[in-house]
Amino acid sequence: DGKRIITCSHNATAKIWNAENGSQLHSLNIGDIPIDAHFNNNSSLAITVPLDEAAIKLWDTRNGQLLKSLTERDKGRFVRLSPNDEFILATQDDNSAFLFNTSKGSKITLHELYGGISDAEFTINSKQLIVTTHSSKCQIYDTTTGEILYTISEPQDGATDIDMATDGSYFVLSGK
């Protein structure tokens, strides 16, 4: 919503700030150095991933309360939260990735992530996940089954970034 900012700190916290006046709203105790943090679409939820601790954490940003802790993973690198808040993507050091369904408590393993994920975006309706890998591929997954729907092999030097149009009608890939 553009009204909040989340930062990660080496003191094992993530902080939520008021973007309009710079005041600190909440300090979230991660338990280890947070290496990634993201808001949902309206900034009412935040998700954090620590460096060494196994728990991905989902937070209510209005009051700073921990809502859910997911511990079924090894050390990870980044997380993403779907626009409908139903899915969490979590990557791991071994180049694997999982989709957690926050309402059902289920986990889907994503396959064929050769070289690991460089970026990921959910579609606006949260039905697909677009992933770029370090092996020069862009793969589009079904979020309910984890199946690969499409594979795009461009740009040939490696797709590194994805940007989704605000209306969800298209996405742009960029490479090295």
mmCIF file of C-alpha atoms in Angstrom, residues 21-161:
data_model
loop_
_atom_site.group_PDB
_atom_site.id
_atom_site.type_symbol
_atom_site.label_atom_id
_atom_site.label_comp_id
_atom_site.label_asym_id
_atom_site.label_seq_id
_atom_site.Cartn_x
_atom_site.Cartn_y
_atom_site.Cartn_z
ATOM 1 C CA ASN A 21 7.068 9.984 8.573
ATOM 2 C CA GLY A 22 9.859 7.422 9.159
ATOM 3 C CA SER A 23 8.646 6.303 12.589
ATOM 4 C CA GLN A 24 9.125 2.699 13.644
ATOM 5 C CA LEU A 25 5.830 0.830 13.944
ATOM 6 C CA HIS A 26 6.986 -2.650 15.039
ATOM 7 C CA SER A 27 10.111 -4.673 15.721
ATOM 8 C CA LEU A 28 9.671 -8.345 14.802
ATOM 9 C CA ASN A 29 11.838 -10.863 16.669
ATOM 10 C CA ILE A 30 12.999 -13.256 13.942
ATOM 11 C CA GLY A 31 15.285 -15.393 16.124
ATOM 12 C CA ASP A 32 18.178 -15.195 13.649
ATOM 13 C CA ILE A 33 19.464 -12.708 11.089
ATOM 14 C CA PRO A 34 16.619 -12.142 8.604
ATOM 15 C CA ILE A 35 17.750 -12.353 4.985
ATOM 16 C CA ASP A 36 14.462 -11.673 3.227
ATOM 17 C CA ALA A 37 11.133 -10.071 4.063
ATOM 18 C CA HIS A 38 8.069 -9.159 2.010
ATOM 19 C CA PHE A 39 4.630 -7.621 2.473
ATOM 20 C CA ASN A 40 1.422 -8.906 1.000
ATOM 21 C CA ASN A 41 -0.478 -6.629 -1.419
ATOM 22 C CA ASN A 42 -2.123 -4.411 1.195
ATOM 23 C CA SER A 43 0.804 -4.558 3.674
ATOM 24 C CA SER A 44 -1.331 -6.160 6.395
ATOM 25 C CA LEU A 45 0.929 -9.249 6.449
ATOM 26 C CA ALA A 46 4.685 -9.691 6.270
ATOM 27 C CA ILE A 47 6.733 -12.822 5.761
ATOM 28 C CA THR A 48 10.336 -13.258 6.916
ATOM 29 C CA VAL A 49 13.044 -15.856 6.363
ATOM 30 C CA PRO A 50 16.092 -16.093 8.663
ATOM 31 C CA LEU A 51 19.645 -17.017 7.707
ATOM 32 C CA ASP A 52 20.085 -20.221 9.728
ATOM 33 C CA GLU A 53 16.922 -20.882 11.724
ATOM 34 C CA ALA A 54 14.426 -23.094 9.917
ATOM 35 C CA ALA A 55 11.263 -21.076 10.569
ATOM 36 C CA ILE A 56 9.604 -18.928 7.943
ATOM 37 C CA LYS A 57 7.366 -16.544 9.854
ATOM 38 C CA LEU A 58 4.109 -14.859 8.884
ATOM 39 C CA TRP A 59 3.314 -11.631 10.773
ATOM 40 C CA ASP A 60 0.323 -9.338 11.244
ATOM 41 C CA THR A 61 1.841 -5.923 10.456
ATOM 42 C CA ARG A 62 -0.981 -3.990 12.120
ATOM 43 C CA ASN A 63 0.016 -5.216 15.600
ATOM 44 C CA GLY A 64 3.395 -6.956 15.068
ATOM 45 C CA GLN A 65 2.048 -10.333 16.205
ATOM 46 C CA LEU A 66 3.394 -13.639 14.886
ATOM 47 C CA LEU A 67 0.564 -15.482 13.107
ATOM 48 C CA LYS A 68 2.269 -18.608 11.840
ATOM 49 C CA SER A 69 5.669 -20.271 11.896
ATOM 50 C CA LEU A 70 6.533 -22.775 9.155
ATOM 51 C CA THR A 71 9.426 -25.043 10.054
ATOM 52 C CA GLU A 72 9.435 -27.647 7.267
ATOM 53 C CA ARG A 73 12.522 -26.406 5.479
ATOM 54 C CA ASP A 74 16.263 -26.152 5.605
ATOM 55 C CA LYS A 75 18.218 -22.937 5.296
ATOM 56 C CA GLY A 76 16.604 -20.723 2.699
ATOM 57 C CA ARG A 77 17.277 -17.691 0.574
ATOM 58 C CA PHE A 78 14.026 -15.921 -0.169
ATOM 59 C CA VAL A 79 10.288 -16.047 0.273
ATOM 60 C CA ARG A 80 7.286 -14.668 -1.586
ATOM 61 C CA LEU A 81 3.652 -14.357 -0.515
ATOM 62 C CA SER A 82 0.873 -14.759 -3.075
ATOM 63 C CA PRO A 83 -1.557 -11.871 -3.697
ATOM 64 C CA ASN A 84 -4.438 -13.803 -2.091
ATOM 65 C CA ASP A 85 -2.209 -14.644 0.947
ATOM 66 C CA GLU A 86 -2.869 -18.362 0.405
ATOM 67 C CA PHE A 87 0.587 -19.462 -0.808
ATOM 68 C CA ILE A 88 4.125 -18.938 0.421
ATOM 69 C CA LEU A 89 7.062 -19.730 -1.850
ATOM 70 C CA ALA A 90 10.238 -20.660 0.019
ATOM 71 C CA THR A 91 13.579 -21.466 -1.590
ATOM 72 C CA GLN A 92 16.389 -23.466 -0.021
ATOM 73 C CA ASP A 93 20.168 -23.591 -0.247
ATOM 74 C CA ASP A 94 20.053 -26.898 -2.138
ATOM 75 C CA ASN A 95 18.202 -25.119 -5.028
ATOM 76 C CA SER A 96 14.876 -26.686 -4.111
ATOM 77 C CA ALA A 97 11.677 -24.746 -3.493
ATOM 78 C CA PHE A 98 8.355 -25.347 -1.814
ATOM 79 C CA LEU A 99 4.887 -23.854 -1.998
ATOM 80 C CA PHE A 100 3.136 -23.803 1.356
ATOM 81 C CA ASN A 101 -0.647 -23.487 1.368
ATOM 82 C CA THR A 102 -1.293 -21.278 4.412
ATOM 83 C CA SER A 103 -4.964 -22.191 4.771
ATOM 84 C CA LYS A 104 -4.643 -25.975 4.272
ATOM 85 C CA GLY A 105 -1.213 -26.397 5.869
ATOM 86 C CA SER A 106 0.005 -28.433 2.886
ATOM 87 C CA LYS A 107 3.351 -28.275 1.099
ATOM 88 C CA ILE A 108 4.145 -28.831 -2.595
ATOM 89 C CA THR A 109 7.692 -29.383 -3.856
ATOM 90 C CA LEU A 110 8.558 -27.576 -7.092
ATOM 91 C CA HIS A 111 10.644 -29.675 -9.473
ATOM 92 C CA GLU A 112 13.124 -28.980 -12.289
ATOM 93 C CA LEU A 113 14.704 -25.917 -10.676
ATOM 94 C CA TYR A 114 18.140 -26.516 -12.151
ATOM 95 C CA GLY A 115 20.585 -24.007 -10.736
ATOM 96 C CA GLY A 116 18.083 -22.583 -8.257
ATOM 97 C CA ILE A 117 15.637 -19.708 -8.391
ATOM 98 C CA SER A 118 16.818 -16.197 -9.214
ATOM 99 C CA ASP A 119 13.386 -14.515 -8.967
ATOM 100 C CA ALA A 120 9.711 -15.400 -8.595
ATOM 101 C CA GLU A 121 6.333 -13.693 -8.903
ATOM 102 C CA PHE A 122 2.816 -14.947 -8.355
ATOM 103 C CA THR A 123 0.180 -14.027 -10.911
ATOM 104 C CA ILE A 124 -2.451 -11.543 -9.732
ATOM 105 C CA ASN A 125 -5.028 -14.312 -9.169
ATOM 106 C CA SER A 126 -2.428 -16.489 -7.338
ATOM 107 C CA LYS A 127 -3.166 -19.447 -9.631
ATOM 108 C CA GLN A 128 0.308 -19.525 -11.196
ATOM 109 C CA LEU A 129 3.842 -18.893 -10.018
ATOM 110 C CA ILE A 130 6.407 -17.565 -12.491
ATOM 111 C CA VAL A 131 9.981 -18.558 -11.646
ATOM 112 C CA THR A 132 13.302 -17.674 -13.247
ATOM 113 C CA THR A 133 16.199 -20.028 -12.647
ATOM 114 C CA HIS A 134 19.955 -19.634 -12.834
ATOM 115 C CA SER A 135 19.904 -22.184 -15.673
ATOM 116 C CA SER A 136 18.375 -19.722 -18.175
ATOM 117 C CA LYS A 137 14.773 -20.853 -17.858
ATOM 118 C CA CYS A 138 11.504 -19.271 -16.903
ATOM 119 C CA GLN A 139 8.954 -21.759 -15.654
ATOM 120 C CA ILE A 140 5.296 -21.189 -14.883
ATOM 121 C CA TYR A 141 3.836 -23.474 -12.208
ATOM 122 C CA ASP A 142 0.266 -24.251 -11.193
ATOM 123 C CA THR A 143 0.079 -23.259 -7.502
ATOM 124 C CA THR A 144 -2.453 -25.929 -6.549
ATOM 125 C CA THR A 145 -0.623 -28.901 -8.102
ATOM 126 C CA GLY A 146 2.990 -27.742 -8.474
ATOM 127 C CA GLU A 147 2.979 -28.886 -12.110
ATOM 128 C CA ILE A 148 4.945 -26.966 -14.737
ATOM 129 C CA LEU A 149 2.475 -25.390 -17.157
ATOM 130 C CA TYR A 150 4.986 -23.656 -19.464
ATOM 131 C CA THR A 151 8.736 -23.288 -19.901
ATOM 132 C CA ILE A 152 10.320 -20.279 -21.594
ATOM 133 C CA SER A 153 14.012 -20.510 -22.546
ATOM 134 C CA GLU A 154 14.637 -16.810 -23.145
ATOM 135 C CA PRO A 155 16.705 -14.786 -22.528
ATOM 136 C CA GLN A 156 19.421 -17.297 -23.392
ATOM 137 C CA ASP A 157 22.005 -15.836 -21.016
ATOM 138 C CA GLY A 158 19.766 -16.424 -18.029
ATOM 139 C CA ALA A 159 16.538 -14.856 -16.892
ATOM 140 C CA THR A 160 17.251 -13.084 -13.632
ATOM 141 C CA ASP A 161 14.281 -10.805 -12.970
#
